[in-house]
Coordinates of C-alpha atoms in Angstrom, one line a residue:
Chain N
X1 CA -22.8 -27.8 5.7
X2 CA -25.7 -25.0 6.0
X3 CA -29.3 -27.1 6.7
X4 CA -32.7 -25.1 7.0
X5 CA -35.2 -27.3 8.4
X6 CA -38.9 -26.0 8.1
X7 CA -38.6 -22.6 7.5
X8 CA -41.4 -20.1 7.2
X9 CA -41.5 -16.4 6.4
X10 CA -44.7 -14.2 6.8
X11 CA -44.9 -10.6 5.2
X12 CA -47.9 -9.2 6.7
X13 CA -50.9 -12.0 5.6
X14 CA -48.8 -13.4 2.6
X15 CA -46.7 -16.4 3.7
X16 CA -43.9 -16.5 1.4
X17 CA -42.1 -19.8 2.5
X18 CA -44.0 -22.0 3.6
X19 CA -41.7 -24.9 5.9
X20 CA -38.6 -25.1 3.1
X21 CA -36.2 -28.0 4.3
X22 CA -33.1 -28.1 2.7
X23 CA -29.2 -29.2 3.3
X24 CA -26.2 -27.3 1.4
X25 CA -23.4 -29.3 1.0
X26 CA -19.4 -28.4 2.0
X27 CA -17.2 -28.1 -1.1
X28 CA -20.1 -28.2 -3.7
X29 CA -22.1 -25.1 -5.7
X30 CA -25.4 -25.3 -4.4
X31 CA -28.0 -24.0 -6.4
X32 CA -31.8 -22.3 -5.5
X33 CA -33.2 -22.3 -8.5
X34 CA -37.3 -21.3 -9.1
X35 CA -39.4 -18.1 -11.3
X36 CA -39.3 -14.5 -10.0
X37 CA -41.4 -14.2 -7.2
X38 CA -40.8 -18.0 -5.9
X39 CA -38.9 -16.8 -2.5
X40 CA -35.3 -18.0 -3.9
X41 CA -34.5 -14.1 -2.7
X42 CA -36.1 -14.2 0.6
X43 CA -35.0 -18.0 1.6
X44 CA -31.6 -16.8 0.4
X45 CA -32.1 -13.6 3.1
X46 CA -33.2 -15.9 5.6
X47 CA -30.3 -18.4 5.3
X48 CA -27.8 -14.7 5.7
X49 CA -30.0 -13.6 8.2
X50 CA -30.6 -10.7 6.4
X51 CA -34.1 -11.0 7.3
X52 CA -35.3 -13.7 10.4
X53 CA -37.2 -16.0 9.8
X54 CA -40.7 -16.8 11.2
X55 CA -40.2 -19.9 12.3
X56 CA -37.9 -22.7 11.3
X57 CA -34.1 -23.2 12.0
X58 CA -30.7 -22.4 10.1
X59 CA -28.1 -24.8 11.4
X60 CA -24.3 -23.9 10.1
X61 CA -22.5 -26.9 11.3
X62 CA -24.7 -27.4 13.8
X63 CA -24.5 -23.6 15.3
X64 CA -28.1 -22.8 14.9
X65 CA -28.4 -19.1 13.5
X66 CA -31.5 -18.0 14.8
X67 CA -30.8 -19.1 18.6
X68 CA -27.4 -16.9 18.2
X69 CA -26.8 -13.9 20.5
X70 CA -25.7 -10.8 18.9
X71 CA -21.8 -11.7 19.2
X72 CA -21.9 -15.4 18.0
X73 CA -23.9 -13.8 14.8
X74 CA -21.3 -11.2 14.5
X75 CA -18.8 -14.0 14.5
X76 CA -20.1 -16.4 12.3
X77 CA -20.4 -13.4 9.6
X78 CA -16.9 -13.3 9.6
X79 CA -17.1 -17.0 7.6
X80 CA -18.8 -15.8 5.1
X81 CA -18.8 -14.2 2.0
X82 CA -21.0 -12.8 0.0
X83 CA -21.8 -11.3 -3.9
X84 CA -24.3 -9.3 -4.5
X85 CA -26.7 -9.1 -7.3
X86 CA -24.8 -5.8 -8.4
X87 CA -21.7 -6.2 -7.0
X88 CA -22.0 -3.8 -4.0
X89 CA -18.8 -2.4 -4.6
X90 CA -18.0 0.8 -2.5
X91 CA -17.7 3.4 -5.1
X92 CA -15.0 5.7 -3.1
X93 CA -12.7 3.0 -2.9
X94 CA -10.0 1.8 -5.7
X95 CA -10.8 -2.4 -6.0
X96 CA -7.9 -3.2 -3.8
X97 CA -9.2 -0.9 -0.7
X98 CA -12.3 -2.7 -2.2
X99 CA -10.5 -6.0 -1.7
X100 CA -8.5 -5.4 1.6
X101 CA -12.1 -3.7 3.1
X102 CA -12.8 -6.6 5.2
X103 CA -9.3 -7.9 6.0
X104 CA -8.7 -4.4 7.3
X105 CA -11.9 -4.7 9.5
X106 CA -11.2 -8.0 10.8
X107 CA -7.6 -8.6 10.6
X108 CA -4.8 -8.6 12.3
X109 CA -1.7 -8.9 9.9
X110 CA 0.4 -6.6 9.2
X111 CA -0.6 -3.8 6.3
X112 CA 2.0 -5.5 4.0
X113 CA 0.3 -8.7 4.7
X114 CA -3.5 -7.8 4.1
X115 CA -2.2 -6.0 1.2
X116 CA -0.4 -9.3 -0.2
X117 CA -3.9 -10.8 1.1
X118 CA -6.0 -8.9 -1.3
X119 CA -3.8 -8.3 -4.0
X120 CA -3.9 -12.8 -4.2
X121 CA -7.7 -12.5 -4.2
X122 CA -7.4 -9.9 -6.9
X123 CA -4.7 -12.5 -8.9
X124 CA -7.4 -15.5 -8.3
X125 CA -9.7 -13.3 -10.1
X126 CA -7.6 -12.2 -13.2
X127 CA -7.6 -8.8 -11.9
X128 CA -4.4 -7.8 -10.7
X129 CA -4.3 -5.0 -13.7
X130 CA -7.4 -3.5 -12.3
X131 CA -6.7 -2.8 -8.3
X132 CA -6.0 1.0 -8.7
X133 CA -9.4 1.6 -10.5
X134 CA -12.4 2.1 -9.3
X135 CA -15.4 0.5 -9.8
X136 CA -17.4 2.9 -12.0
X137 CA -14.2 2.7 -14.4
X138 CA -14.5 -1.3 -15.0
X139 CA -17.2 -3.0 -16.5
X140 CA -19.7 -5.0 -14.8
X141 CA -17.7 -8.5 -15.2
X142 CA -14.7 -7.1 -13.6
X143 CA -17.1 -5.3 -10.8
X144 CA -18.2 -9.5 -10.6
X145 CA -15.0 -10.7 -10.0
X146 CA -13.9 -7.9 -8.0
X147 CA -16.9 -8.4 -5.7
X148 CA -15.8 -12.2 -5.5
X149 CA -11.8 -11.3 -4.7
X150 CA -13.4 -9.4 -2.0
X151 CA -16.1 -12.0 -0.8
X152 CA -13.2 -14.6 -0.2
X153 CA -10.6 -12.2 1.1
X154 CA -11.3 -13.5 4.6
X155 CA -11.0 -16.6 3.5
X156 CA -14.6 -17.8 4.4
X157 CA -16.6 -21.7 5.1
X158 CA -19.7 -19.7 2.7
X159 CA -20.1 -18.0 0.2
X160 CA -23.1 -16.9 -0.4
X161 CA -24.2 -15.4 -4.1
X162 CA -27.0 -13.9 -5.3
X163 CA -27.9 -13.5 -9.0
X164 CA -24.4 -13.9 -10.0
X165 CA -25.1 -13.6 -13.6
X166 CA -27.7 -11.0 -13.5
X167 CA -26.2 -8.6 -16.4
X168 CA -23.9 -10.2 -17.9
X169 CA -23.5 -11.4 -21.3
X170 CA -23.6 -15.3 -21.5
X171 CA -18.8 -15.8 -22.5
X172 CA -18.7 -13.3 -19.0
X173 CA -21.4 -15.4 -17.0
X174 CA -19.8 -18.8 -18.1
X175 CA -16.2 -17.0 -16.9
X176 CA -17.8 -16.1 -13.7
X177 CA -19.5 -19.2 -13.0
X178 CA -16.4 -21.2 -13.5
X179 CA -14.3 -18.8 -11.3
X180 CA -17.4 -19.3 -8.4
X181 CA -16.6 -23.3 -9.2
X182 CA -13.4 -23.2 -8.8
X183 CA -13.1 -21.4 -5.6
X184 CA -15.7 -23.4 -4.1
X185 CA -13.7 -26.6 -4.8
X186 CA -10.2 -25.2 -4.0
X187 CA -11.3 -23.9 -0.6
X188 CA -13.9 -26.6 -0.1
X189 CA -16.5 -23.7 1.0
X190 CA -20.5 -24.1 1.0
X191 CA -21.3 -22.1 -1.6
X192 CA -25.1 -21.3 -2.1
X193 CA -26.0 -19.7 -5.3
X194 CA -29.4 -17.9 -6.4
X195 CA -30.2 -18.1 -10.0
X196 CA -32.6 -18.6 -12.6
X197 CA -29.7 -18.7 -15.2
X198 CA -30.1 -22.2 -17.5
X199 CA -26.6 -22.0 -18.0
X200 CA -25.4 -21.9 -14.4
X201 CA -28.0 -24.6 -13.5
X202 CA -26.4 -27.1 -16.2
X203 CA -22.8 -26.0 -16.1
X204 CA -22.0 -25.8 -12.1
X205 CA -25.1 -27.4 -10.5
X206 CA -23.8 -30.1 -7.9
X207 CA -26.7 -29.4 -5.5
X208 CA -30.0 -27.9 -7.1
X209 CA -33.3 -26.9 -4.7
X210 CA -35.9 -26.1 -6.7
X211 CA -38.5 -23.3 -5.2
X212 CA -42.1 -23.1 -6.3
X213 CA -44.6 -20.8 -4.6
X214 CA -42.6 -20.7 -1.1
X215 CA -42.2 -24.4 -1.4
X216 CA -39.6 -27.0 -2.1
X217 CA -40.8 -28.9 -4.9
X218 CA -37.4 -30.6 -5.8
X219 CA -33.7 -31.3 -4.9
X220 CA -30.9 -32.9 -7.1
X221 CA -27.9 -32.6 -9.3
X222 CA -27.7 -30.9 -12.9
X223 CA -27.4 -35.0 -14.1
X224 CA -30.5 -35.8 -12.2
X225 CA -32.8 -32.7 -13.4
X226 CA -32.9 -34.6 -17.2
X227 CA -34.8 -37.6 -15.9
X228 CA -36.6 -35.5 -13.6
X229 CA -40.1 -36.4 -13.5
X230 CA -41.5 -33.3 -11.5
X231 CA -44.3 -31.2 -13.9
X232 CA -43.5 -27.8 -12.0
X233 CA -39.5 -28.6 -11.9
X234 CA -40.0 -29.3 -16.0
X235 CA -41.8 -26.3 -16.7
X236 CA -39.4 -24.2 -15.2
X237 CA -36.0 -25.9 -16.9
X238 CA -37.9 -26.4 -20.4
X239 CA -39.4 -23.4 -21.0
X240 CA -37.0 -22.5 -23.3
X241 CA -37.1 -24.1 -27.0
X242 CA -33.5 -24.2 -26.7
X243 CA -33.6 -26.9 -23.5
X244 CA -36.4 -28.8 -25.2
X245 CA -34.9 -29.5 -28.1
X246 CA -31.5 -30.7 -25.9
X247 CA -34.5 -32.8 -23.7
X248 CA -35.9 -34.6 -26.5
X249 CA -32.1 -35.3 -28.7
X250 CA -31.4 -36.8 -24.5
Chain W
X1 CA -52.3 9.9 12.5
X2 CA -49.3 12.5 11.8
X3 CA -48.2 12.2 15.7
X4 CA -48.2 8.2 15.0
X5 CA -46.5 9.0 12.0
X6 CA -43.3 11.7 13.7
X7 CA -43.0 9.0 17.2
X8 CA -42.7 6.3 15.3
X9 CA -39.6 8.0 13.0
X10 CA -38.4 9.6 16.4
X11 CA -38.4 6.4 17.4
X12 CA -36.7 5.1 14.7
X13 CA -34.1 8.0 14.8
X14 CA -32.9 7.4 18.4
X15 CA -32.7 3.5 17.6
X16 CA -30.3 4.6 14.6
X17 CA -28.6 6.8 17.1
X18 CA -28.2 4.0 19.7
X19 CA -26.6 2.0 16.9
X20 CA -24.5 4.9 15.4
X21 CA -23.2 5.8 18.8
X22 CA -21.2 2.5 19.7
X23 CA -17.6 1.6 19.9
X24 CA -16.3 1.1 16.5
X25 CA -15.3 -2.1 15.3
X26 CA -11.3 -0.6 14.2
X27 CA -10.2 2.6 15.6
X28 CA -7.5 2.9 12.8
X29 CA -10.4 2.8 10.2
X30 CA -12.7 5.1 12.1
X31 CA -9.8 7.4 12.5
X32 CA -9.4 7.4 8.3
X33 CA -13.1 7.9 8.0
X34 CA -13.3 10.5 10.3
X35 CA -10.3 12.3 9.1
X36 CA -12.1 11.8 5.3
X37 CA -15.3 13.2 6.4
X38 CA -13.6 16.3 7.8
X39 CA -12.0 16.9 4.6
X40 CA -15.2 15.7 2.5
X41 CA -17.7 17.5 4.6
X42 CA -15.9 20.2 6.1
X43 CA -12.9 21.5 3.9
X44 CA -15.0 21.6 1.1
X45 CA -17.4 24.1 2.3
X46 CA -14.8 26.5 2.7
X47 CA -15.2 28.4 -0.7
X48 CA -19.0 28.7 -0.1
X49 CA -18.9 29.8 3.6
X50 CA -15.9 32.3 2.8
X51 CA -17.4 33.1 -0.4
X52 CA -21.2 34.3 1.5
X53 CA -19.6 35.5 4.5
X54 CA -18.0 38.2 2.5
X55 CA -20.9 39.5 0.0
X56 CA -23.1 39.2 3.2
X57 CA -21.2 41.4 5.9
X58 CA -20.7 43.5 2.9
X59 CA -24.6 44.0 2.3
X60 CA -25.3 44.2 6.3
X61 CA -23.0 46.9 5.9
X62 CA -24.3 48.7 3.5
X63 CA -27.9 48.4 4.3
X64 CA -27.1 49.3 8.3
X65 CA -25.4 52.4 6.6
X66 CA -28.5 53.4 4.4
X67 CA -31.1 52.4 6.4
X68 CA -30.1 52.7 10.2
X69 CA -27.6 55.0 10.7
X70 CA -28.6 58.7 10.6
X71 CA -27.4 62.0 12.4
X72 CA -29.0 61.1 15.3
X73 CA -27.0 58.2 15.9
X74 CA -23.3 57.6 16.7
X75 CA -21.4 56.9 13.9
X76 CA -19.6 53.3 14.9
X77 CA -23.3 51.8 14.5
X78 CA -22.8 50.6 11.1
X79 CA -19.8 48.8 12.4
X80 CA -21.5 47.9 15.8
X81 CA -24.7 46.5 14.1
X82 CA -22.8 44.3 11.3
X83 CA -20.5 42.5 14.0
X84 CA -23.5 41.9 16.6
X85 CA -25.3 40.8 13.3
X86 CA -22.3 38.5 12.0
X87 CA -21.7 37.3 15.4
X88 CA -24.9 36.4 17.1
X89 CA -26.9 34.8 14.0
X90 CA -25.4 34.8 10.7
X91 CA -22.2 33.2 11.2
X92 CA -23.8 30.8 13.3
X93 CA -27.4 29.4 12.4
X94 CA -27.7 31.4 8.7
X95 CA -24.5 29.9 7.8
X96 CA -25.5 26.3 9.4
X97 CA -28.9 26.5 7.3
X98 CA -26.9 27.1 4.1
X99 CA -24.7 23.9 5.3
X100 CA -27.9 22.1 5.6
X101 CA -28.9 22.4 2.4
X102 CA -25.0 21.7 0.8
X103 CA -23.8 19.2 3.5
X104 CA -27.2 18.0 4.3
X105 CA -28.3 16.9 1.0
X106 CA -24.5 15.0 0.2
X107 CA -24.6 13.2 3.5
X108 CA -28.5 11.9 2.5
X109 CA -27.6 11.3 -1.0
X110 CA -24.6 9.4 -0.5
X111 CA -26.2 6.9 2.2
X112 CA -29.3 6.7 0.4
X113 CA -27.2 5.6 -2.6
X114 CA -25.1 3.1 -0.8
X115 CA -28.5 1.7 0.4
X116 CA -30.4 0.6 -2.9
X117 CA -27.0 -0.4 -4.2
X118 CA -26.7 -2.7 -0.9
X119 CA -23.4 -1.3 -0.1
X120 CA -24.3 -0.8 3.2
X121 CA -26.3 -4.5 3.3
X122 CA -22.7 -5.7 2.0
X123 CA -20.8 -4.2 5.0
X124 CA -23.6 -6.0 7.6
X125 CA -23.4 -9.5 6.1
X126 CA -19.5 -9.0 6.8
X127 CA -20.4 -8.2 10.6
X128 CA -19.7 -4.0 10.0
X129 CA -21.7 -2.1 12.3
X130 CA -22.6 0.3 9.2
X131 CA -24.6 3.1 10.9
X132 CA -21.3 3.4 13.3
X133 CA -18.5 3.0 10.3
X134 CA -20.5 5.5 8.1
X135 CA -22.3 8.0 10.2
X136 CA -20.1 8.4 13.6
X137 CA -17.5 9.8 11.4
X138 CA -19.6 11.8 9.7
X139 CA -21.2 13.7 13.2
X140 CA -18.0 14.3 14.8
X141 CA -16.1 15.3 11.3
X142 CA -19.1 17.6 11.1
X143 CA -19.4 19.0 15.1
X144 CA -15.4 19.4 14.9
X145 CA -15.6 21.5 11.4
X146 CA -17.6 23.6 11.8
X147 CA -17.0 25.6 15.0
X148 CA -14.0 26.1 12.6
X149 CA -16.3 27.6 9.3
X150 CA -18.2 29.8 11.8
X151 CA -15.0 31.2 13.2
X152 CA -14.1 32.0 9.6
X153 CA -17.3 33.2 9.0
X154 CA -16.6 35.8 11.5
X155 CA -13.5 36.6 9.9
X156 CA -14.1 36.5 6.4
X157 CA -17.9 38.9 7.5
X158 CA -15.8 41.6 9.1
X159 CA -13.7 41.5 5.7
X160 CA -16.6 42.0 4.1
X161 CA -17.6 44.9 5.5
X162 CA -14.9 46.9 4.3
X163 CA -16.0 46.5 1.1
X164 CA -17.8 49.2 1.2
X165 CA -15.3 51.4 2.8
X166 CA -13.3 50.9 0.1
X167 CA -16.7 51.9 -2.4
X168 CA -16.2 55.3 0.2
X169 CA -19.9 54.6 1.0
X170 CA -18.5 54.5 5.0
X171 CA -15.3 55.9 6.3
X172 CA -12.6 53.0 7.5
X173 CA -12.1 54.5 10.8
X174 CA -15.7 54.7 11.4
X175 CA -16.3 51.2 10.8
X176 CA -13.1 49.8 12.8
X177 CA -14.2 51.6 15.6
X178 CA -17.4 50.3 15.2
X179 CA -16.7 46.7 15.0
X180 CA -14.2 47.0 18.0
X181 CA -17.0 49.0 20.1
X182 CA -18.3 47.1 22.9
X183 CA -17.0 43.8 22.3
X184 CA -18.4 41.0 24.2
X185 CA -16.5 38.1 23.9
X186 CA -19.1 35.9 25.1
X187 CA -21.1 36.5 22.0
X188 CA -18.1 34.8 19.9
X189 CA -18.6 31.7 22.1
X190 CA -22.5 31.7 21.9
X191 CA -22.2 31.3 17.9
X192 CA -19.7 28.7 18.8
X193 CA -21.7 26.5 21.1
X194 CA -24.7 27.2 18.9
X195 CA -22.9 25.7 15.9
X196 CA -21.9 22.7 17.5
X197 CA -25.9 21.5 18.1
X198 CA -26.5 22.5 14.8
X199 CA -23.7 20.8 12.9
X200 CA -25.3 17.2 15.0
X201 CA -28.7 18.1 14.0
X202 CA -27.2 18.3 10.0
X203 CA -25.1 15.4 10.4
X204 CA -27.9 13.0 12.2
X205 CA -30.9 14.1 10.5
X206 CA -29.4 13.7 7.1
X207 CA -27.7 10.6 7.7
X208 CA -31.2 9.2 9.3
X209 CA -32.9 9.9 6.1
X210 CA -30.1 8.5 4.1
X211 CA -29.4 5.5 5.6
X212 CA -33.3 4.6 5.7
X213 CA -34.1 4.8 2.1
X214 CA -36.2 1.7 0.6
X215 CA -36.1 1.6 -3.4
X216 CA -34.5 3.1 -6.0
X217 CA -33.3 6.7 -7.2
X218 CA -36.3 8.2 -6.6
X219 CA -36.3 7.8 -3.4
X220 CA -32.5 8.8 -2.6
X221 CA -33.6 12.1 -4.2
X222 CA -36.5 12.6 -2.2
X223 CA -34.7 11.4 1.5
X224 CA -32.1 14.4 0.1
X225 CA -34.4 16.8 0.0
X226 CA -36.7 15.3 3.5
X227 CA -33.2 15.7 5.2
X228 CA -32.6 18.7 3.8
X229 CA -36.6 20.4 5.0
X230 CA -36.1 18.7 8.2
X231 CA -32.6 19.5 9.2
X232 CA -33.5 23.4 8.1
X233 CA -36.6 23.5 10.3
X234 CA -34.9 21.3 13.3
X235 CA -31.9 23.9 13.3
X236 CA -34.6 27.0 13.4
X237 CA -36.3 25.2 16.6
X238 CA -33.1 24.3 18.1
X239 CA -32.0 28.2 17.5
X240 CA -34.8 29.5 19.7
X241 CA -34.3 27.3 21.9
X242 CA -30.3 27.9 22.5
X243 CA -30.5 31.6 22.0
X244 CA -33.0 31.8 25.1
X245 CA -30.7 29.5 26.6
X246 CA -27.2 31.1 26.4
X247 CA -28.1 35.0 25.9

């Protein structure tokens, strides 16, 4: 389980958290969901510790991340995974090398085993044709999946995704977000997931925190956010005329 | 302002440096990188050193041969001139400023492209040391390569000249015993040593700029050229500096 308890983060004068407390639960999709500009990025970044935050704590089973020294951090980043917003494939490697990247950082089996390694990551992902291409020769649903064969290849307690959807056409989204379900379940990781995608929200939403203006303003489940009573949480789900219409027939 | 401005990216610099110059996290893999990064870097400069090397001891030749040599001079000073010329600044730091601007600009533009498409920012949330997986390989790939270019340089300049032997402008034996005359061996080494600083200051500056861009496109264009200006005017100081030094 990930937990943030009362985190801040200050850019210059603008505070852009301002004390989120929050738990992500094991074997679930957890969800930050909130408008552009909410700090679903930055708390995200925090969480990674991509960026540190002001004040506050990140507890991952209890190892608190910002009390770390340089080699428990470096340790603990080998348990977790992570997809980018556009993949962050490296371009002068074939999707395997893509693939077997970190197992050949990190691990210590044999070449013909961190080859088997990636090439079941790549199988997970439906994209066991595609391992000699590279990734400006697939499109950007493979590069998606590709990115997520790679994120689990060292087989890691969180996975960590943000934007997962970003780009996609709603059949490839729906693929993607089951394939990020499914994992999460099979390897009972803590997956965190930033999005503002409706879909996602409804379809794989187990644990939802909802972000407005650097706050928390709401936690539940996608079965919870119909009776939801919060005016800033309903404005942000039914913007759409789409979800108002499903609201009202509810 | 400006002095605020060049300490704080000097500063910046030697953190970068402090972080590019550790142990690597898997020898095998820097060995690959390193061995890539010769290849990438070095082996394909090869055409374009050869390529200049050649016109240019050709033109040194021919210019030394219109406009130095006369009757009151010994005839091997067309010869003499070009080699000291080849040897003690062209192959060296001309050559190094023309790698600059070729390897310079790459090295930049590939970082600064694996920046805003959080390639690198991929390999630190898996625990890489990126600055040490991507730009260790790159200095030493470049300081082992191109001692190597400047040596064909050399070669490939002397070749040159006998371009214009062949045009009859110069006589062959004239300009063999010209190039042979005097020969200090020393001289050789001085472009060697020279080239090593300057190949660190390409790799390192470059890679600096590249690694450090914040954006998008625009920016990796302009960190290309920055490394590219800086690199070039670092290697100019750097050649003053050395050529007092060693002559």
């Amino acid at each position: 389980m990930i937990q943030v308890i009362d985190i801040r983060k200050q850019f210059d004068d603008r505070e852009v958290l301002k004390g989120i407390t929050a738990d992500f639960r094991d074997g679930q999709c957890n969800l930050i969901i909130g408008q552009s500009g909410a700090g679903k990025t930055v708390l995200m970044s925090c969480i990674i510790g991509l960026f540190r935050p002001t004040s506050g704590q990140v507890f991952y089973d209890d190892r608190d991340m910002v009390q770390m020294n340089l080699k428990e951090w470096k340790l603990l980043r080998r348990e977790v995974g992570m997809l980018f917003q556009g993949s962050a494939l490296f371009d002068s490697m074939t999707v395997l090398e893509n693939v077997r990247f970190p197992l050949d950082m990190f691990s210590k089996a044999s070449e013909r085993e961190r080859n088997e390694r990636a090439m079941f990551c790549l199988e997970r992902v439906n994209l066991g044709e595609a391992a000699a291409k590279y990734p400006g020769e697939i499109s950007g649903g493979m590069q998606k999946r590709a990115a997520i064969a790679r994120a689990i290849s060292l087989n890691p307690k969180y996975l960590f995704c943000d934007e997962p959807n970003s780009g996609l056409d709603p059949k490839t989204s729906l693929v993607i977000d089951e394939l990020i379900h499914g994992i999460t379940h099979e390897f009972n990781m803590t997956t965190i997931i930033n999005t503002h995608d409706m879909n996602s929200v409804m379809g794989i939403g187990e644990n939802i925190v909802f972000i407005a203006d650097g706050e928390k303003a709401w936690q539940g489940s996608k079965d919870e956010i119909m009776g939801a009573t919060n005016e800033r949480l309903n404005s942000f789900i039914f913007a759409s005329d789409l979800f108002k219409k499903i609201k009202s027939n509810k | 302002m400006i002095l605020q401005k060049s300490l704080s990216q000097f500063g910046a610099y030697l953190m970068l440096m402090g972080k590019t110059f550790q142990r690597p996290d898997r020898m095998r893999m820097f060995f690959k990188q390193y061995v890539k990064e010769m290849h990438g870097l070095g082996v394909g400069s090869i055409g374009i050193v050869l390529l200049i090397s050649f016109f240019i001891g050709a033109v040194i030749c021919i210019q030394m041969k219109v406009n130095v040599a006369s009757a009151w001079m010994p005839r091997f000073v067309t010869g003499y001139t070009t080699r000291e010329i080849m040897l003690l600044e062209f192959s060296s730091s001309i050559m190094c400023l023309i790698l600059a601007g070729k390897v310079g600009s790459n090295i930049a533009s590939e970082l600064g492209t694996m920046r805003v498409t959080q390639q690198i920012d991929a390999m630190e949330i898996m625990g890489v040391n990126s600055a040490s997986f991507l730009i260790l390989p790159k200095i030493l790939g470049l300081i082992t390569i191109v001692p190597c270019l400047v040596i064909f340089s050399y070669a490939t300049g002397m070749l040159g000249a006998y371009a214009p032997a062949l045009m009859g402008i110069i006589t062959p034996d004239d300009l063999t015993y010209g190039l042979l005359h005097d020969f200090n061996r020393w001289y050789l080494w001085m472009g060697i040593i020279k080239s090593i600083f300057f190949a660190f200051i390409i790799a390192s500056v470059s890679s600096f700029f590249g690694y450090n861009v914040k954006g998008g496109s625009l920016n990796v264009g302009r960190a290309s050229t920055n490394a590219v200006v800086s690199s070039s005017v670092l290697i100019l100081f750097a050649d003053i500096f050395l050529t007092s030094l060693l002559s």
